[in-house]
Short mmCIF file of C-alpha atoms in Angstrom, two decimals:
data_model
loop_
_atom_site.label_atom_id
_atom_site.label_comp_id
_atom_site.label_asym_id
_atom_site.label_seq_id
_atom_site.Cartn_x
_atom_site.Cartn_y
_atom_site.Cartn_z
CA UNK T 1 74.10 46.60 65.76
CA UNK T 2 75.99 49.34 67.61
CA UNK T 3 73.05 51.68 67.09
CA UNK T 4 70.68 49.15 68.64
CA UNK T 5 72.96 48.64 71.63
CA UNK T 6 73.25 52.41 72.06
CA UNK T 7 69.48 52.84 71.90
CA UNK T 8 68.94 50.10 74.49
CA UNK T 9 71.60 51.64 76.73
CA UNK T 10 70.04 55.10 76.42
CA UNK T 11 66.58 53.68 77.11
CA UNK T 12 67.81 51.89 80.24
CA UNK T 13 69.86 54.88 81.34
CA UNK T 14 67.05 57.37 81.07
CA UNK T 15 63.97 55.35 81.90
CA UNK T 16 65.22 53.51 84.95
CA UNK T 17 63.67 55.02 88.05
CA UNK T 18 65.91 55.16 91.11
CA UNK T 19 65.39 52.28 93.50
CA UNK T 20 66.22 52.24 97.17
CA UNK T 21 69.19 50.12 98.13
CA UNK T 22 71.22 49.53 101.21
CA UNK T 23 74.98 49.93 101.34
CA UNK T 24 75.44 46.15 101.33
CA UNK T 25 73.61 45.82 98.01
CA UNK T 26 75.69 48.62 96.46
CA UNK T 27 78.91 46.96 97.68
CA UNK T 28 77.75 43.62 96.24
CA UNK T 29 77.09 45.22 92.86
CA UNK T 30 80.45 46.99 92.94
CA UNK T 31 82.18 43.67 93.58
CA UNK T 32 80.48 42.37 90.40
CA UNK T 33 81.99 45.16 88.28
CA UNK T 34 85.05 43.00 87.61
CA UNK T 35 83.29 39.64 87.33
CA UNK T 36 84.58 37.27 84.65
CA UNK T 37 81.21 37.23 82.88
CA UNK T 38 80.58 40.40 80.84
CA UNK T 39 76.81 40.04 81.29
CA UNK T 40 77.25 40.12 85.07
CA UNK T 41 79.42 43.26 84.80
CA UNK T 42 76.91 44.99 82.52
CA UNK T 43 73.97 44.09 84.78
CA UNK T 44 75.86 45.40 87.82
CA UNK T 45 76.39 48.76 86.06
CA UNK T 46 72.71 48.92 85.07
CA UNK T 47 71.61 48.05 88.62
CA UNK T 48 73.91 50.70 90.11
CA UNK T 49 72.52 53.28 87.70
CA UNK T 50 68.99 52.25 88.70
CA UNK T 51 69.90 52.85 92.36
CA UNK T 52 70.96 56.37 91.45
CA UNK T 53 72.45 59.01 93.71
CA UNK T 54 72.57 56.68 96.73
CA UNK T 55 75.31 54.69 94.98
CA UNK T 56 77.50 57.70 94.12
CA UNK T 57 79.64 57.83 97.29
CA UNK T 58 80.70 54.18 96.98
CA UNK T 59 81.14 54.49 93.22
CA UNK T 60 83.48 57.46 93.75
CA UNK T 61 85.44 55.47 96.30
CA UNK T 62 85.71 52.57 93.86
CA UNK T 63 86.91 54.91 91.11
CA UNK T 64 89.89 55.72 93.33
CA UNK T 65 90.56 52.38 95.03
CA UNK T 66 89.07 49.53 93.00
CA UNK T 67 90.63 47.22 90.45
CA UNK T 68 91.19 48.79 87.03
CA UNK T 69 88.01 47.15 85.68
CA UNK T 70 86.00 48.31 88.70
CA UNK T 71 87.41 51.83 88.37
CA UNK T 72 86.34 52.13 84.74
CA UNK T 73 82.89 50.70 85.25
CA UNK T 74 82.34 52.73 88.43
CA UNK T 75 83.24 55.88 86.48
CA UNK T 76 80.76 54.88 83.74
CA UNK T 77 77.97 54.23 86.25
CA UNK T 78 78.66 57.47 88.14
CA UNK T 79 78.58 59.50 84.92
CA UNK T 80 75.31 57.91 83.82
CA UNK T 81 73.77 58.66 87.23
CA UNK T 82 74.90 62.30 87.06
CA UNK T 83 73.51 62.70 83.54
CA UNK T 84 70.21 61.21 84.66
CA UNK T 85 70.10 63.56 87.68
CA UNK T 86 70.82 66.61 85.52
CA UNK T 87 68.17 65.59 83.00
CA UNK T 88 65.72 65.15 85.85
CA UNK T 89 66.36 68.76 86.96
CA UNK T 90 65.62 69.89 83.40
CA UNK T 91 62.19 68.31 83.19
CA UNK T 92 63.89 65.90 80.82
CA UNK T 93 60.85 63.68 80.52
CA UNK T 94 59.88 65.95 77.63
CA UNK T 95 63.20 65.32 75.90
CA UNK T 96 63.38 61.65 76.83
CA UNK T 97 60.10 60.99 75.06
CA UNK T 98 61.87 62.19 71.92
CA UNK T 99 65.36 60.82 72.66
CA UNK T 100 65.49 58.90 69.37
CA UNK T 101 65.02 62.21 67.52
CA UNK T 102 68.44 63.30 68.80
CA UNK T 103 70.02 60.63 66.60
CA UNK T 104 67.53 60.78 63.71
CA UNK T 105 69.22 63.59 61.82
CA UNK T 106 69.69 67.34 62.07
CA UNK T 107 66.08 68.47 61.54
CA UNK T 108 64.40 66.12 64.07
CA UNK T 109 67.24 66.83 66.52
CA UNK T 110 66.74 70.60 66.23
CA UNK T 111 62.97 70.26 66.71
CA UNK T 112 63.37 68.06 69.79
CA UNK T 113 65.90 70.39 71.39
CA UNK T 114 63.87 73.51 70.53
CA UNK T 115 60.77 71.96 72.08
CA UNK T 116 62.81 70.93 75.12
CA UNK T 117 64.05 74.49 75.61
CA UNK T 118 60.51 75.83 75.28
CA UNK T 119 59.33 73.39 77.94
CA UNK T 120 62.18 74.26 80.32
CA UNK T 121 62.41 78.00 79.75
CA UNK T 122 65.46 80.12 80.43
CA UNK T 123 65.31 80.05 84.21
CA UNK T 124 68.64 80.10 86.08
CA UNK T 125 68.15 76.50 87.21
CA UNK T 126 67.71 75.47 83.56
CA UNK T 127 71.00 77.10 82.60
CA UNK T 128 72.74 75.53 85.60
CA UNK T 129 71.45 72.07 84.70
CA UNK T 130 72.47 72.49 81.04
CA UNK T 131 75.96 73.54 82.08
CA UNK T 132 76.13 70.53 84.39
CA UNK T 133 75.18 68.23 81.50
CA UNK T 134 77.89 69.73 79.34
CA UNK T 135 80.41 69.28 82.14
CA UNK T 136 79.60 65.64 82.89
CA UNK T 137 78.86 64.43 79.34
CA UNK T 138 80.93 66.69 77.05
CA UNK T 139 81.17 64.24 74.15
CA UNK T 140 77.94 62.34 74.72
CA UNK T 141 74.43 62.71 73.41
CA UNK T 142 73.17 64.55 76.49
CA UNK T 143 76.10 66.97 76.53
CA UNK T 144 75.74 67.71 72.82
CA UNK T 145 72.02 68.31 73.18
CA UNK T 146 72.71 70.61 76.13
CA UNK T 147 75.18 72.63 74.03
CA UNK T 148 72.56 73.07 71.34
CA UNK T 149 69.92 73.93 73.92
CA UNK T 150 72.16 76.69 75.29
CA UNK T 151 72.19 78.23 71.82
CA UNK T 152 68.38 78.32 71.80
CA UNK T 153 68.18 80.15 75.16
#
């Protein structure tokens, strides 16, 4: 069950295209981060991630000044947005098509990452984006894949 939830979360995280939103909508979603209903909280995080970089300033403010629940969920949303942005800089669509391979075992994981590195090349912006992924997602799937990708460069 946890694997299914993780796969759905990864799919939503990495396939959601940014949507335009005004500050009022972002504030409304942030206020829902500590709603009593867990489904409302989870949807608010997903919607904030879908908004993308536009939501980051208010999410950062909430991480410092919100309720404890808001702070934690704002941190989660901000990290997911940053991972998505870094993957975007890396032409991550190639990797995202094979995201399930990253969890399918060592051999499929190595092939997916090797192919990703071949698609991205060893340009300075590729290295910068990989380092950014490692920094913002050190223990996550994206950070681990970035570490392995650095070894292939």
